[in-house]
mmCIF file of C-alpha atoms and ligand atoms in Angstrom:
data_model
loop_
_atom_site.group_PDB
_atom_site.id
_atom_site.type_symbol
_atom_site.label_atom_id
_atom_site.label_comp_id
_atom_site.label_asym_id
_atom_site.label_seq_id
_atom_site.Cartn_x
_atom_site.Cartn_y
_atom_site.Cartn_z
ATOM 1 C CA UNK A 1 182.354 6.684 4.883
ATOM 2 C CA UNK A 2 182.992 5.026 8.022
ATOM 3 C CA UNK A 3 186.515 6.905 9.024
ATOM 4 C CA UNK A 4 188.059 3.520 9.452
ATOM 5 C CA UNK A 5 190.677 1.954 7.482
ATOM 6 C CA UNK A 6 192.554 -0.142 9.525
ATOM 7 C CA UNK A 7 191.156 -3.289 11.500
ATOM 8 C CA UNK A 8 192.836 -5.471 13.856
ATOM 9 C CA UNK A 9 190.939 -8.862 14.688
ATOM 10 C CA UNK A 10 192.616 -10.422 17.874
ATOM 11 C CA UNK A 11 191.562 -14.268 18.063
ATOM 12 C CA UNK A 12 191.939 -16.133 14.242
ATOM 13 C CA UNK A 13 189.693 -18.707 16.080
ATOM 14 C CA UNK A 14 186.303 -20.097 13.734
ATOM 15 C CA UNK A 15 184.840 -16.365 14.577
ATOM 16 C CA UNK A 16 187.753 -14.395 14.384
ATOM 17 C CA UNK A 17 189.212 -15.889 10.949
ATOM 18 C CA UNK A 18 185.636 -15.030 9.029
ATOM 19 C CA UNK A 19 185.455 -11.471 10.494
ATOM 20 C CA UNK A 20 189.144 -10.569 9.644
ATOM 21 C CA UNK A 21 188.655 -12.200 6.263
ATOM 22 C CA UNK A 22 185.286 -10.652 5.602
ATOM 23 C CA UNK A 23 186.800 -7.319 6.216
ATOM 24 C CA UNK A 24 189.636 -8.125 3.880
ATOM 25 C CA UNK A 25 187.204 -8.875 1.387
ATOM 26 C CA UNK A 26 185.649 -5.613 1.568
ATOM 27 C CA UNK A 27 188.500 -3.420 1.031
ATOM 28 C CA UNK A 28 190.063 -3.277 5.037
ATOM 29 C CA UNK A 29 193.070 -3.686 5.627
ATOM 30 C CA UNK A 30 193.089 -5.924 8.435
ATOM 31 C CA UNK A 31 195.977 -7.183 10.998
ATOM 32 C CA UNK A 32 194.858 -10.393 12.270
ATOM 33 C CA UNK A 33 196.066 -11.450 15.972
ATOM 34 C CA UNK A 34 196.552 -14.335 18.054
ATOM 35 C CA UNK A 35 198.902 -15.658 20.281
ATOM 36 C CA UNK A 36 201.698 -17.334 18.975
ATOM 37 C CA UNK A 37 203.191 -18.670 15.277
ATOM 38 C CA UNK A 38 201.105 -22.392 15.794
ATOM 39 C CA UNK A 39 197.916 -20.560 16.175
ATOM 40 C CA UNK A 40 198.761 -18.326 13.260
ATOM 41 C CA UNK A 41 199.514 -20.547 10.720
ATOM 42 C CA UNK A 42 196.009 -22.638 11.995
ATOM 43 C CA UNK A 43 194.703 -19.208 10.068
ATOM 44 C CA UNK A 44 196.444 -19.381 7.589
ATOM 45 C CA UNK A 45 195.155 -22.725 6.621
ATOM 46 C CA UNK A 46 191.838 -21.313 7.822
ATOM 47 C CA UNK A 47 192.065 -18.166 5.624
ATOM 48 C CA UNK A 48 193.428 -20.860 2.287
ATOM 49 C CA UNK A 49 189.954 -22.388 2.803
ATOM 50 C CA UNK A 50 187.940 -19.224 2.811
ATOM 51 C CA UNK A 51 189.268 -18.344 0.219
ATOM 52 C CA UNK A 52 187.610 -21.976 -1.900
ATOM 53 C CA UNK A 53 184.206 -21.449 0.094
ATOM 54 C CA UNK A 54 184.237 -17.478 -0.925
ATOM 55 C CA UNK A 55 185.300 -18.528 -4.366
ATOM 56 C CA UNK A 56 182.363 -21.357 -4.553
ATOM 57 C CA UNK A 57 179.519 -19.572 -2.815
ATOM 58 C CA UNK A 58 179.558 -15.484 -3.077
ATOM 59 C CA UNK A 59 179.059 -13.805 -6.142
ATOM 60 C CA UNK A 60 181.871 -11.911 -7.749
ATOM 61 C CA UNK A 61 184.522 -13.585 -5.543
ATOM 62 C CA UNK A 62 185.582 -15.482 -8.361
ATOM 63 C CA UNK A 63 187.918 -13.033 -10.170
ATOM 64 C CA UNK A 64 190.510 -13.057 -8.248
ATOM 65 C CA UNK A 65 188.653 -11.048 -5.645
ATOM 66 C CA UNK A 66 188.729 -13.747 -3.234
ATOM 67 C CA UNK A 67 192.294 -14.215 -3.493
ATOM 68 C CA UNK A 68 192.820 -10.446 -3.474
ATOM 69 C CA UNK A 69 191.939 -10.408 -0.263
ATOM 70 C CA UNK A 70 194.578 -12.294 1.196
ATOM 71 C CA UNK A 71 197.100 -9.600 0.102
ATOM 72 C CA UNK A 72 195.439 -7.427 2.966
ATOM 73 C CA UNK A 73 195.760 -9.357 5.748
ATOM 74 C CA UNK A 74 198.934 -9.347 7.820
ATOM 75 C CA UNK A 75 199.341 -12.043 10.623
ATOM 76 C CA UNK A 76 200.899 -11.343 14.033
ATOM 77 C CA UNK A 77 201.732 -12.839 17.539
ATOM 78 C CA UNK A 78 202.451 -8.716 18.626
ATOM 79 C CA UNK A 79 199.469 -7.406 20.279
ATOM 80 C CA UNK A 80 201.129 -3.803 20.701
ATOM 81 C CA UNK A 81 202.338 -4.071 17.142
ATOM 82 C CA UNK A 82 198.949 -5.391 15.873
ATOM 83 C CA UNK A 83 196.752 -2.219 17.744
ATOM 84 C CA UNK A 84 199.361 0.513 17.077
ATOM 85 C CA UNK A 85 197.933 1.380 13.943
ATOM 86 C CA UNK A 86 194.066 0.363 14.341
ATOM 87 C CA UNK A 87 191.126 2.457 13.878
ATOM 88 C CA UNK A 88 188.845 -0.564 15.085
ATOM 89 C CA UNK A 89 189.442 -3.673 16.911
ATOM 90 C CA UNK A 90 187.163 -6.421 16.993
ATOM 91 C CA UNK A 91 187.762 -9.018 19.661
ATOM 92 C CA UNK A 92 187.130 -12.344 18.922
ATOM 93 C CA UNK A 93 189.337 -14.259 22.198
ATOM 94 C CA UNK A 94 187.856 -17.266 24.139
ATOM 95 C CA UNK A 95 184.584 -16.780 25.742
ATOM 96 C CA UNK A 96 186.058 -16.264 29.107
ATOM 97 C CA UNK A 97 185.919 -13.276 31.519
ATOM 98 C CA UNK A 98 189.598 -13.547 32.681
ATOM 99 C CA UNK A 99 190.702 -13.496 29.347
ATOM 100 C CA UNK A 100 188.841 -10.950 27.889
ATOM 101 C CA UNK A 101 189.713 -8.809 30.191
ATOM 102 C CA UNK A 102 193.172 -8.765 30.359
ATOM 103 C CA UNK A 103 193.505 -8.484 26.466
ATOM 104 C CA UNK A 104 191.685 -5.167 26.938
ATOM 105 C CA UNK A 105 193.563 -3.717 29.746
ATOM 106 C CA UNK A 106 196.684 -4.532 27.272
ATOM 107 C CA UNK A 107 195.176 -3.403 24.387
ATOM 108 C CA UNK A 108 193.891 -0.567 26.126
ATOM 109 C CA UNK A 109 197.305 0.887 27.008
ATOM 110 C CA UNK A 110 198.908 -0.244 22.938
ATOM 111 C CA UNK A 111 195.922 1.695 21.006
ATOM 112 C CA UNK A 112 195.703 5.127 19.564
ATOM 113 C CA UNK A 113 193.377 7.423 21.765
ATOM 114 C CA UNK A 114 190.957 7.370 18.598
ATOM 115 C CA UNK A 115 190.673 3.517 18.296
ATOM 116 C CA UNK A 116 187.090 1.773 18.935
ATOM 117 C CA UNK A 117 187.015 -1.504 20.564
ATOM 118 C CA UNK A 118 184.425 -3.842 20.052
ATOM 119 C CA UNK A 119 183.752 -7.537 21.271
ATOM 120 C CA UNK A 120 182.009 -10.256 19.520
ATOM 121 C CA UNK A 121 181.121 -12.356 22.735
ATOM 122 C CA UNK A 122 178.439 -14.293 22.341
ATOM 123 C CA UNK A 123 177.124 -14.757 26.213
ATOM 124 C CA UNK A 124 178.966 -11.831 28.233
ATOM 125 C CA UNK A 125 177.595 -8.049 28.440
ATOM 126 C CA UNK A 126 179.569 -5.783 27.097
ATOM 127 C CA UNK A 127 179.051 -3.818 30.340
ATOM 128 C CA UNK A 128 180.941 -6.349 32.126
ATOM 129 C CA UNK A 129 184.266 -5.950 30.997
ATOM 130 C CA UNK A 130 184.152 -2.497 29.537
ATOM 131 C CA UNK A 131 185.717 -1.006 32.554
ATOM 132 C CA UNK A 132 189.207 -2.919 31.530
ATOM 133 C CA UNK A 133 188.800 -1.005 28.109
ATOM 134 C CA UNK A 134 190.238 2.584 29.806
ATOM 135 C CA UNK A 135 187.460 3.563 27.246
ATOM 136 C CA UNK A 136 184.110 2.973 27.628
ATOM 137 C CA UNK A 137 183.183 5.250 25.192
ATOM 138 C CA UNK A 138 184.260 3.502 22.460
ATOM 139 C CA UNK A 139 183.465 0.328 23.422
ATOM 140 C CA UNK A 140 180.618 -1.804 22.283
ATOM 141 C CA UNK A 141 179.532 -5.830 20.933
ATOM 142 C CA UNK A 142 179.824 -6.324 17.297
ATOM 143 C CA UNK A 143 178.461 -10.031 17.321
ATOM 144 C CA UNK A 144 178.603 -12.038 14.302
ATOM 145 C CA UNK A 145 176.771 -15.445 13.642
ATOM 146 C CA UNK A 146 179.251 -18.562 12.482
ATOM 147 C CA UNK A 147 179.256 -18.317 8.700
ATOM 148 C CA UNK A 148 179.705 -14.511 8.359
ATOM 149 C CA UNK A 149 179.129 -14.717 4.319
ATOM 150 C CA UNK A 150 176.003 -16.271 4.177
ATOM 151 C CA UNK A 151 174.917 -15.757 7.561
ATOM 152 C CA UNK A 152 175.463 -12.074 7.723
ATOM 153 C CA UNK A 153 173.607 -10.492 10.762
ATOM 154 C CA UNK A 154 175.911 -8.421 12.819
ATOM 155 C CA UNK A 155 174.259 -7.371 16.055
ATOM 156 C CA UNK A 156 175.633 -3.834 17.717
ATOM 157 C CA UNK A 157 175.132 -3.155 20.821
ATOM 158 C CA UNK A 158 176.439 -0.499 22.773
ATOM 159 C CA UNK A 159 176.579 0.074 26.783
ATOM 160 C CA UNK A 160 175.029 3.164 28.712
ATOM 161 C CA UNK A 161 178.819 4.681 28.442
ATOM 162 C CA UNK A 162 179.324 3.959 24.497
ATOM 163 C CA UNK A 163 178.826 7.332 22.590
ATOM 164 C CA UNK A 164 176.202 7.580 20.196
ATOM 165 C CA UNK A 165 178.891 8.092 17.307
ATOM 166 C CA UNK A 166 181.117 5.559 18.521
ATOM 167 C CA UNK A 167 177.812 3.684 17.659
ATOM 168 C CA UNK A 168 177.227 4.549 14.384
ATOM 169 C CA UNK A 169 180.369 4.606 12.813
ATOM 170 C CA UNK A 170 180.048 0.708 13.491
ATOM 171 C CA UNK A 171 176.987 0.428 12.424
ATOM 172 C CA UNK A 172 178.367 1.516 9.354
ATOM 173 C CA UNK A 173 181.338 -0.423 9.838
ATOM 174 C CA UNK A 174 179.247 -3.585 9.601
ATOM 175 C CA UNK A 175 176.892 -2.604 6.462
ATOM 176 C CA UNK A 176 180.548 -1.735 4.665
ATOM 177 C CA UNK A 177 181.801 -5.054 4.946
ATOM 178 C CA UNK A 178 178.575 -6.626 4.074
ATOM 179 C CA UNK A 179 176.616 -7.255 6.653
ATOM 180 C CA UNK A 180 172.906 -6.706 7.913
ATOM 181 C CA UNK A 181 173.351 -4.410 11.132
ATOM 182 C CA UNK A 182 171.122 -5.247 13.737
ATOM 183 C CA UNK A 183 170.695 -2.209 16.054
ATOM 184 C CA UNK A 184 170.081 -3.304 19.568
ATOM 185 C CA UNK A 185 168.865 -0.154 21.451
ATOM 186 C CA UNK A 186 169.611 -1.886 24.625
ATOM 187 C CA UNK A 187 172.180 -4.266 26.401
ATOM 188 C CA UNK A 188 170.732 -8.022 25.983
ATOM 189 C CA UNK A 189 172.189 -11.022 27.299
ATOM 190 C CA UNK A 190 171.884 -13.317 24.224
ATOM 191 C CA UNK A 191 171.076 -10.125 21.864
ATOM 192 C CA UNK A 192 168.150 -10.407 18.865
ATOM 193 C CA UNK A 193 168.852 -13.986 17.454
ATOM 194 C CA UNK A 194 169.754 -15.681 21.244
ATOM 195 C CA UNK A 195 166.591 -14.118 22.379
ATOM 196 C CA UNK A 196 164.666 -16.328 20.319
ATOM 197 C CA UNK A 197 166.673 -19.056 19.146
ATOM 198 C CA UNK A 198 167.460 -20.324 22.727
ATOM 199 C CA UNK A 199 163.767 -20.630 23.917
ATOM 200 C CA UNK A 200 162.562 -21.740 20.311
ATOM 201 C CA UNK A 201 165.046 -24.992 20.623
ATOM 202 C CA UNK A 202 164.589 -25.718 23.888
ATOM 203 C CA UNK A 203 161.019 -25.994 23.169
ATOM 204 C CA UNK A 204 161.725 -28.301 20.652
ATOM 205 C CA UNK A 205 164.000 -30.399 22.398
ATOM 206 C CA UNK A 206 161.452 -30.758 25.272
ATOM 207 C CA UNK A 207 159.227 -31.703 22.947
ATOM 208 C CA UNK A 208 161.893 -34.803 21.813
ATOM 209 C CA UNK A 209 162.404 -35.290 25.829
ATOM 210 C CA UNK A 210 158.980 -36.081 26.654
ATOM 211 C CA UNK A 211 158.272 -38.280 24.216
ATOM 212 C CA UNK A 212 155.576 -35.812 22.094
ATOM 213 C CA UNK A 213 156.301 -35.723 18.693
ATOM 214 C CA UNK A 214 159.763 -37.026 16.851
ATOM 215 C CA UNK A 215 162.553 -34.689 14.951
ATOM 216 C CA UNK A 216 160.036 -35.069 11.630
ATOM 217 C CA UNK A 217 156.750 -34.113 13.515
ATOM 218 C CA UNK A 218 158.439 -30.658 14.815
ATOM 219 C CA UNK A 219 160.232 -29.806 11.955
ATOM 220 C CA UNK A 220 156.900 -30.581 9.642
ATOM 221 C CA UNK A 221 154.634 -28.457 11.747
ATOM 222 C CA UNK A 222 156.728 -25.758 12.108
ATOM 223 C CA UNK A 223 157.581 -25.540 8.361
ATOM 224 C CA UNK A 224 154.215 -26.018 6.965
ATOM 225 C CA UNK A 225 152.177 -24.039 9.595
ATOM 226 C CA UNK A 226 154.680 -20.984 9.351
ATOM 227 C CA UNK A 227 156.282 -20.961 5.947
ATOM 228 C CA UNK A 228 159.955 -21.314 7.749
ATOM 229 C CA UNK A 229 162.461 -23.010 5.744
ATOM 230 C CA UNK A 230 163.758 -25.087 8.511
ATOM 231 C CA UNK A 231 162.632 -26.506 11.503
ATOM 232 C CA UNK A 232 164.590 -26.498 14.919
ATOM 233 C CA UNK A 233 165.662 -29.783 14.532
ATOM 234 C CA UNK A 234 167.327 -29.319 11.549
ATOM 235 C CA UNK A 235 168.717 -26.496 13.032
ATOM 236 C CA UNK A 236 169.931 -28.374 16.193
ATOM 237 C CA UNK A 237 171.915 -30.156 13.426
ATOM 238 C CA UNK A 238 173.709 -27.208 11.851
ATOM 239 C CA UNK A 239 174.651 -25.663 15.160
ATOM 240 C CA UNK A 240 175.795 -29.035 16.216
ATOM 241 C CA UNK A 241 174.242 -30.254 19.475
ATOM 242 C CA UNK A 242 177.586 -29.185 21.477
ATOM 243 C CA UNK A 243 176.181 -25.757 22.004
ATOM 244 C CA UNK A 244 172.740 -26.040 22.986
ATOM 245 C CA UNK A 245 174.193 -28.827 25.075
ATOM 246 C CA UNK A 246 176.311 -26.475 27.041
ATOM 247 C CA UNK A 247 174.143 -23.560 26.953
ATOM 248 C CA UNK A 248 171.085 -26.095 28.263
ATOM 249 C CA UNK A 249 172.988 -28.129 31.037
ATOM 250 C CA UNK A 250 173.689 -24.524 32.573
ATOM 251 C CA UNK A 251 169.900 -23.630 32.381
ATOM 252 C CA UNK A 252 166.857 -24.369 34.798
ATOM 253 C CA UNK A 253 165.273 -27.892 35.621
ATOM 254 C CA UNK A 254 163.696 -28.648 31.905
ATOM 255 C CA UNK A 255 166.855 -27.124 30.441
ATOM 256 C CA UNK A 256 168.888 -29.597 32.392
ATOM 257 C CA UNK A 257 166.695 -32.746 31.436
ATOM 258 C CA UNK A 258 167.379 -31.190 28.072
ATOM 259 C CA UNK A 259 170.946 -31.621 28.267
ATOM 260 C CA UNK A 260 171.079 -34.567 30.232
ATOM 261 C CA UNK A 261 168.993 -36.192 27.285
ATOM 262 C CA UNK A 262 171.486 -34.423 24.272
ATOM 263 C CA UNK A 263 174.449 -36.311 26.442
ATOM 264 C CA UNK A 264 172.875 -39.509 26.282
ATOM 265 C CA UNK A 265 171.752 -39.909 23.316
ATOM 266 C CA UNK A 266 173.426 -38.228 21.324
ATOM 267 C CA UNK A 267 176.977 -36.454 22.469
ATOM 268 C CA UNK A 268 178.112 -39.287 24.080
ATOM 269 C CA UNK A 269 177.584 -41.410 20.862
ATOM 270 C CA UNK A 270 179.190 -39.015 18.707
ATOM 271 C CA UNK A 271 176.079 -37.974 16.948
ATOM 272 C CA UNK A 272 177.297 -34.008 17.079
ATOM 273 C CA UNK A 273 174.630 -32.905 14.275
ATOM 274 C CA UNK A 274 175.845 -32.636 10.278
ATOM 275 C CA UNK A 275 179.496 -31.900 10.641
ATOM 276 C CA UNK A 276 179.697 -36.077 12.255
ATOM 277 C CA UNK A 277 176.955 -37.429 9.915
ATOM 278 C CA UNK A 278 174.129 -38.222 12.594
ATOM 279 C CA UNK A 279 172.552 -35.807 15.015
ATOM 280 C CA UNK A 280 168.595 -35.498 15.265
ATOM 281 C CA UNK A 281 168.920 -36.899 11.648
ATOM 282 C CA UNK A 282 171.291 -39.017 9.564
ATOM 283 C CA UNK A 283 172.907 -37.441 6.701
ATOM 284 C CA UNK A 284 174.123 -39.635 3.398
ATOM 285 C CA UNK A 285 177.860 -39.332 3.071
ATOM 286 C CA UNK A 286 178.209 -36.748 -0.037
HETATM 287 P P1 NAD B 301 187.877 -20.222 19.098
HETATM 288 O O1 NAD B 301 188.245 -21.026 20.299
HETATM 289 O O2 NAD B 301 187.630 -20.901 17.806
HETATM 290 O O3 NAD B 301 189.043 -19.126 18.846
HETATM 291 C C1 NAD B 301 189.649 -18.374 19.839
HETATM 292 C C2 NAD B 301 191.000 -17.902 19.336
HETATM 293 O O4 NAD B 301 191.560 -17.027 20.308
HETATM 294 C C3 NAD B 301 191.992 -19.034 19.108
HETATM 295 O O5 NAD B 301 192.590 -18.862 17.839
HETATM 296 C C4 NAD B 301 193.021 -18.848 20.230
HETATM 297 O O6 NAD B 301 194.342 -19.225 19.859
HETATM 298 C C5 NAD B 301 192.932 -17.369 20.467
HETATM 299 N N1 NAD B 301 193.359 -16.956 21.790
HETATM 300 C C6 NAD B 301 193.468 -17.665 22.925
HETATM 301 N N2 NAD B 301 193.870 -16.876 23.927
HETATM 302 C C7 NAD B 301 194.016 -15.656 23.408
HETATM 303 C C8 NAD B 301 194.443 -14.426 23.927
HETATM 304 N N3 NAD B 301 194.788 -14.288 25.199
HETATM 305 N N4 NAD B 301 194.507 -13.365 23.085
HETATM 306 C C9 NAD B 301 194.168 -13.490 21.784
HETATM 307 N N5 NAD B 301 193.751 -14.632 21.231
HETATM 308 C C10 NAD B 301 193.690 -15.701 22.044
HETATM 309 O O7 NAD B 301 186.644 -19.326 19.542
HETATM 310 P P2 NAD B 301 185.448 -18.737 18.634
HETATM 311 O O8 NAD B 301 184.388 -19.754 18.497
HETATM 312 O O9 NAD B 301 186.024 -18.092 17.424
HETATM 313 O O10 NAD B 301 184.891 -17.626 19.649
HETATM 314 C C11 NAD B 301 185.589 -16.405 19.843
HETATM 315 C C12 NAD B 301 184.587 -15.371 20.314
HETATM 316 O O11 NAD B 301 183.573 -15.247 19.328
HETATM 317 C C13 NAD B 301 183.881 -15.735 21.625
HETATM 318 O O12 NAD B 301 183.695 -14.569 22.384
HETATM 319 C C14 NAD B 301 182.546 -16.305 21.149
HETATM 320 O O13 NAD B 301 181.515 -16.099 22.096
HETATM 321 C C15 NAD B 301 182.295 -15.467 19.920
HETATM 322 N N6 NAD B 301 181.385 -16.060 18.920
HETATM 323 C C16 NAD B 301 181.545 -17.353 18.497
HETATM 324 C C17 NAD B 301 180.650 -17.889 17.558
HETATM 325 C C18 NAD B 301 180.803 -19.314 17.039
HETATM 326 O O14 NAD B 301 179.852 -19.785 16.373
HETATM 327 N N7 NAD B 301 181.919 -19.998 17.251
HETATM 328 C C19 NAD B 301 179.598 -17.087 17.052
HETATM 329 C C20 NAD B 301 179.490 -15.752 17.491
HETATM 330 C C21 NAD B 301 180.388 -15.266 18.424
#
């Protein structure tokens, strides 16, 4: 028992549209936000194709359940309307601080007194925003990882303000609508999986900079001498290099040589990883 029933999920971006559908999925019923009727009906294609991959890769979702879970999701461009009835909110706007604020200092005044508000920003702190909540208190990150169904890690962590219940009963939240909770017992700026992905990648890309070892040689050594599936290279390629580009050309000396190098060899040649074919490695067309 988690004591929430009703979810709101403002953004129907590539996060957003996963977490309100997940939740769907699993029983919620979920109002899904964002701005105005173009970027709605963007979901609604969005949510039409969830529905195939949910069919085609979880188990069970083929009996109808995947379908099912369209009949719980209700679409709107009203963001008092769209709190006014929420237990839980999870925020899934742009990754910008101007933004993110304001929607809480609206959404802030809209929601019940009871309502918990949680953000699934990827690279700001909870901490600095929560203020524009009114609420600190109930306010925490609830960060997902791109491909919630397969990929299902959801990272909570809380501020010094968030109460420890407030806490849980996402925590709970998260293992109720399938995912893995990952408890952080402390703010991080990239959480668990940023922590170590970041540093692990750029160490492979430096290694591609300098001229050490090629995409094969990394991704070899590190799957043979560790057991891992994949190497980083590979996984440069599922990301798609955009990211680590961005996060890397805002970074330190190496990290910039890092980026400077993605740009030129890669970005700027449309090599963006598997989703254009070519990245570190070339893909057959399927
Ligand atoms: P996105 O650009 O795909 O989607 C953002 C959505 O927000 C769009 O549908 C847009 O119309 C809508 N929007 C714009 N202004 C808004 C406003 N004022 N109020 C409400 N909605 C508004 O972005 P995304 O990749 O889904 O990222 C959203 C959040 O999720 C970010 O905080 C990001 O850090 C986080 N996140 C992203 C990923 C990822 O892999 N893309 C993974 C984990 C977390």
């Amino acid at each position: 028992m988690t004591g929430i029933t009703n979810v709101t999920v403002l953004g129907t971006g590539v996060l957003g549209s996963q977490i309100a559908y997940q939740a769907a999925y699993h029983g919620f019923s979920v109002v899904a936000y964002d701005i105005d009727d173009a970027a709605l009906d963007k979901a609604k294609v969005q949510f039409g194709k969830l529905v195939k991959v949910y069919t085609q890769q979880v188990e069970g979702a083929a009996d109808g359940k995947a379908e099912a879970a369209l009949e719980r999701i209700t679409l709107s461009s009203n963001l008092k309307e769209a709190v006014q009835a929420a237990d839980l909110v999870i925020e899934a706007v742009p990754e910008n601080l101007d933004i993110k604020r304001d929607t809480y200092t609206k959404i802030g005044g809209f929601a019940p007194a009871h309502t918990i508000f949680a953000t699934n920003s990827s690279t700001l702190l909870p901490s600095d925003f929560m203020d524009s909540t009114g609420r600190p208190e109930k306010f925490l990150a609830l960060h997902f990882a791109n491909q919630i169904w397969v990929r299902n890690t959801a990272e909570v962590m809380g501020t010094s303000k968030t109460d420890p219940a407030v806490y849980r009963t996402v925590v709970d939240f998260a293992s109720a609508i399938g995912m893995v909770p990952i408890e952080l017992k402390k703010e991080q700026p990239g959480y668990v999986l940023n922590s170590l992905l970041v540093p692990f990648l750029d160490a492979a890309g430096l290694l591609l900079v300098d001229g050490i070892a090629d995409p094969e040689m990394i991704d070899k050594t590190w799957r043979i001498a560790t057991g891992a599936p994949l190497g980083p290279c590979q996984i440069y390629d599922i990301i798609g290099l955009t990211t680590p580009y961005n996060i890397a050309s805002q970074g330190n000396e190496d990290q910039r040589r890092l980026a400077a190098f993605l740009k030129e060899n890669y970005i700027d040649k449309g090599k963006l990883g598997i989703s254009t074919g070519e990245g570190l490695y070339k893909y057959p067309k399927s």
